[in-house]
mmCIF file of C-alpha atoms in Angstrom:
data_model
loop_
_atom_site.group_PDB
_atom_site.id
_atom_site.type_symbol
_atom_site.label_atom_id
_atom_site.label_comp_id
_atom_site.label_asym_id
_atom_site.label_seq_id
_atom_site.Cartn_x
_atom_site.Cartn_y
_atom_site.Cartn_z
ATOM 1 C CA MET A 5 -63.032 52.509 -0.840
ATOM 2 C CA ASP A 6 -63.663 52.255 2.800
ATOM 3 C CA PHE A 7 -66.214 49.674 4.103
ATOM 4 C CA SER A 8 -66.278 46.972 6.523
ATOM 5 C CA VAL A 9 -67.190 43.220 6.478
ATOM 6 C CA GLU A 10 -68.979 41.744 9.605
ATOM 7 C CA PHE A 11 -68.969 38.122 9.850
ATOM 8 C CA TYR A 12 -71.672 35.912 10.640
ATOM 9 C CA GLY A 13 -74.246 39.046 11.130
ATOM 10 C CA SER A 14 -76.079 41.552 8.878
ATOM 11 C CA GLU A 15 -76.333 45.132 9.368
ATOM 12 C CA ASN A 16 -78.957 44.823 12.478
ATOM 13 C CA GLY A 17 -76.808 41.985 13.913
ATOM 14 C CA ALA A 18 -78.957 39.217 12.876
ATOM 15 C CA SER A 19 -78.135 36.461 10.915
ATOM 16 C CA PRO A 20 -79.443 36.002 7.736
ATOM 17 C CA VAL A 21 -80.325 32.381 8.335
ATOM 18 C CA ARG A 22 -81.890 33.589 12.006
ATOM 19 C CA GLN A 23 -83.781 36.508 9.817
ATOM 20 C CA PHE A 24 -84.772 33.642 7.342
ATOM 21 C CA LEU A 25 -86.189 31.686 10.121
ATOM 22 C CA ASP A 26 -87.962 34.651 11.952
ATOM 23 C CA GLU A 27 -89.712 35.720 8.615
ATOM 24 C CA LEU A 28 -90.699 32.151 8.246
ATOM 25 C CA LYS A 29 -92.558 32.132 11.593
ATOM 26 C CA ALA A 30 -94.026 35.285 11.359
ATOM 27 C CA SER A 31 -95.336 35.072 7.652
ATOM 28 C CA ASP A 32 -99.064 34.619 7.147
ATOM 29 C CA PRO A 33 -100.103 31.679 5.133
ATOM 30 C CA ASP A 34 -102.443 33.540 3.369
ATOM 31 C CA GLU A 35 -99.695 36.330 2.348
ATOM 32 C CA MET A 36 -97.537 33.748 0.896
ATOM 33 C CA LYS A 37 -97.794 30.778 -1.229
ATOM 34 C CA LYS A 38 -95.480 27.938 0.528
ATOM 35 C CA THR A 39 -94.082 25.866 -1.853
ATOM 36 C CA ASN A 40 -93.671 22.070 -0.718
ATOM 37 C CA CYS A 41 -89.866 22.897 0.091
ATOM 38 C CA ASP A 42 -91.265 26.019 2.802
ATOM 39 C CA HIS A 43 -93.621 23.086 4.276
ATOM 40 C CA TYR A 44 -90.969 20.404 4.555
ATOM 41 C CA LEU A 45 -88.556 23.098 6.054
ATOM 42 C CA GLU A 46 -91.012 24.598 8.597
ATOM 43 C CA GLU A 47 -91.757 20.606 9.534
ATOM 44 C CA GLN A 48 -87.999 19.840 9.764
ATOM 45 C CA LEU A 49 -87.457 23.112 12.018
ATOM 46 C CA GLN A 50 -89.609 21.697 14.945
ATOM 47 C CA ASP A 51 -86.758 18.874 15.762
ATOM 48 C CA PRO A 52 -84.416 21.391 17.753
ATOM 49 C CA ALA A 53 -81.398 19.713 16.575
ATOM 50 C CA PHE A 54 -82.126 19.990 13.143
ATOM 51 C CA ALA A 55 -82.797 24.098 13.867
ATOM 52 C CA ALA A 56 -79.512 24.457 15.642
ATOM 53 C CA ARG A 57 -77.407 22.539 12.674
ATOM 54 C CA PHE A 58 -79.600 24.769 10.231
ATOM 55 C CA GLU A 59 -78.566 28.102 11.720
ATOM 56 C CA HIS A 60 -74.818 27.055 12.654
ATOM 57 C CA SER A 61 -74.359 26.360 8.830
ATOM 58 C CA GLY A 62 -75.718 29.503 8.118
ATOM 59 C CA GLU A 63 -72.571 31.480 9.584
ATOM 60 C CA ALA A 64 -70.354 29.398 7.405
ATOM 61 C CA TRP A 65 -72.620 30.691 4.625
ATOM 62 C CA ASP A 66 -72.616 34.192 5.584
ATOM 63 C CA VAL A 67 -68.631 34.013 5.801
ATOM 64 C CA ALA A 68 -68.401 32.241 2.077
ATOM 65 C CA LEU A 69 -70.742 34.931 0.567
ATOM 66 C CA GLN A 70 -68.998 37.809 1.951
ATOM 67 C CA ILE A 71 -65.584 36.738 1.039
ATOM 68 C CA THR A 72 -67.082 35.847 -2.289
ATOM 69 C CA ALA A 73 -68.816 39.341 -2.361
ATOM 70 C CA LEU A 74 -65.643 41.080 -1.462
ATOM 71 C CA ARG A 75 -63.325 39.175 -4.315
ATOM 72 C CA LEU A 76 -65.856 39.974 -6.924
ATOM 73 C CA GLN A 77 -65.666 43.877 -5.696
ATOM 74 C CA ALA A 78 -62.007 44.011 -6.199
ATOM 75 C CA GLY A 79 -62.694 42.443 -9.527
ATOM 76 C CA LEU A 80 -60.106 39.302 -8.744
ATOM 77 C CA SER A 81 -60.626 35.733 -9.772
ATOM 78 C CA GLN A 82 -60.038 33.241 -7.233
ATOM 79 C CA LYS A 83 -56.746 32.258 -8.816
ATOM 80 C CA GLU A 84 -55.583 35.963 -8.817
ATOM 81 C CA LEU A 85 -56.510 36.396 -5.216
ATOM 82 C CA ALA A 86 -54.873 32.983 -3.967
ATOM 83 C CA LYS A 87 -51.642 34.546 -5.499
ATOM 84 C CA LEU A 88 -52.171 37.531 -3.631
ATOM 85 C CA LEU A 89 -52.386 35.788 -0.672
ATOM 86 C CA LYS A 90 -49.534 33.259 -1.551
ATOM 87 C CA THR A 91 -52.150 30.181 -1.598
ATOM 88 C CA SER A 92 -54.053 27.913 -4.090
ATOM 89 C CA GLN A 93 -56.899 28.648 -5.864
ATOM 90 C CA GLN A 94 -58.099 25.509 -4.234
ATOM 91 C CA GLN A 95 -57.980 27.083 -0.719
ATOM 92 C CA ILE A 96 -59.741 30.253 -1.738
ATOM 93 C CA SER A 97 -62.541 27.786 -3.399
ATOM 94 C CA ARG A 98 -62.749 26.065 -0.236
ATOM 95 C CA LEU A 99 -62.889 29.536 1.603
ATOM 96 C CA GLU A 100 -65.808 30.550 -0.640
ATOM 97 C CA SER A 101 -67.900 27.344 0.114
ATOM 98 C CA ALA A 102 -70.862 27.461 2.133
ATOM 99 C CA SER A 103 -69.941 24.054 3.660
ATOM 100 C CA TYR A 104 -66.451 24.804 4.844
ATOM 101 C CA GLU A 105 -65.854 25.326 8.803
ATOM 102 C CA GLY A 106 -62.395 25.373 8.816
ATOM 103 C CA HIS A 107 -61.801 29.098 8.488
ATOM 104 C CA SER A 108 -59.062 30.393 10.677
ATOM 105 C CA LEU A 109 -58.566 33.919 12.062
ATOM 106 C CA SER A 110 -55.221 34.443 10.724
ATOM 107 C CA MET A 111 -56.382 33.395 7.049
ATOM 108 C CA LEU A 112 -59.505 35.619 7.640
ATOM 109 C CA ARG A 113 -57.614 38.331 8.271
ATOM 110 C CA ARG A 114 -55.205 38.206 5.475
ATOM 111 C CA VAL A 115 -58.094 38.028 2.999
ATOM 112 C CA ALA A 116 -59.791 40.655 4.532
ATOM 113 C CA GLU A 117 -55.753 42.881 4.103
ATOM 114 C CA VAL A 118 -55.637 41.869 0.560
ATOM 115 C CA LEU A 119 -59.464 43.011 -0.056
ATOM 116 C CA HIS A 120 -59.325 46.183 2.105
ATOM 117 C CA ALA A 121 -61.829 45.217 4.916
ATOM 118 C CA ARG A 122 -61.678 43.974 8.140
ATOM 119 C CA VAL A 123 -63.107 40.902 10.435
ATOM 120 C CA ARG A 124 -65.033 41.255 13.633
ATOM 121 C CA VAL A 125 -66.176 38.306 15.256
ATOM 122 C CA ILE A 126 -68.959 38.916 17.817
ATOM 123 C CA PHE A 127 -69.946 36.211 20.458
ATOM 124 C CA GLU A 128 -73.615 36.648 21.854
ATOM 125 C CA PRO A 129 -75.195 35.199 24.585
ATOM 126 C CA VAL A 130 -77.538 32.053 24.188
ATOM 127 C CA GLU A 131 -81.217 33.385 23.773
ATOM 128 C CA ASN A 132 -82.287 30.943 25.958
ATOM 129 C CA GLY A 133 -78.969 30.315 28.003
ATOM 130 C CA THR A 134 -79.599 29.940 31.628
ATOM 131 C CA GLY A 135 -76.271 31.028 32.638
ATOM 132 C CA MET A 136 -72.867 28.759 33.268
ATOM 133 C CA HIS A 137 -72.611 25.689 34.980
ATOM 134 C CA VAL A 138 -70.099 23.606 36.477
ATOM 135 C CA ALA A 139 -70.416 20.182 35.578
ATOM 136 C CA GLU A 140 -69.799 18.935 39.321
ATOM 137 C CA ALA A 141 -70.603 20.695 42.378
ATOM 138 C CA PRO A 142 -67.225 21.565 44.053
ATOM 139 C CA ALA A 143 -65.728 19.138 46.734
ATOM 140 C CA ALA A 144 -66.116 20.021 50.332
ATOM 141 C CA TYR A 145 -62.425 21.189 51.497
ATOM 142 C CA SER A 146 -61.453 18.980 54.501
ATOM 143 C CA ALA A 147 -58.097 18.973 56.039
ATOM 144 C CA LYS A 148 -57.098 15.690 57.191
ATOM 145 C CA ARG A 149 -54.386 15.503 59.633
ATOM 146 C CA SER A 150 -52.576 12.359 60.809
ATOM 147 C CA ALA A 151 -51.826 11.942 64.169
ATOM 148 C CA ILE A 152 -47.869 11.671 64.584
ATOM 149 C CA LYS A 153 -46.632 9.657 67.398
ATOM 150 C CA ARG A 154 -43.845 11.027 69.280
ATOM 151 C CA SER A 155 -41.605 8.683 70.993
#
């Protein structure tokens, strides 16, 4: 079995949460009956801080779902995977939790190796990024020399 798992993204490179948000924005109200939850979420997503937290939570959700899917595809329980990794079932449960954000790259690599997968981490530029900025302007350099009196 040869396949790869891309963390923090889908086949087209977009996060499933980002895809959901894009579909929500593009959806025609006449085509889709929105629930109260949909309306509430749309309202909350108007707040940039909430929208950022919501999208950020999707990254942890992606990792959790992919680990769970790989484990199930391998036919392993959390306890069996833990034994292979020489860790506890509680640690596997934590890794598969959408609220857990303490994933280490070394642990993800260990999980991927046991489940015959690979880990790919992709850094993408922020869409509305304006480039890098320095917090302070550089100080003008001037060498100060003190006069030395020679007698």
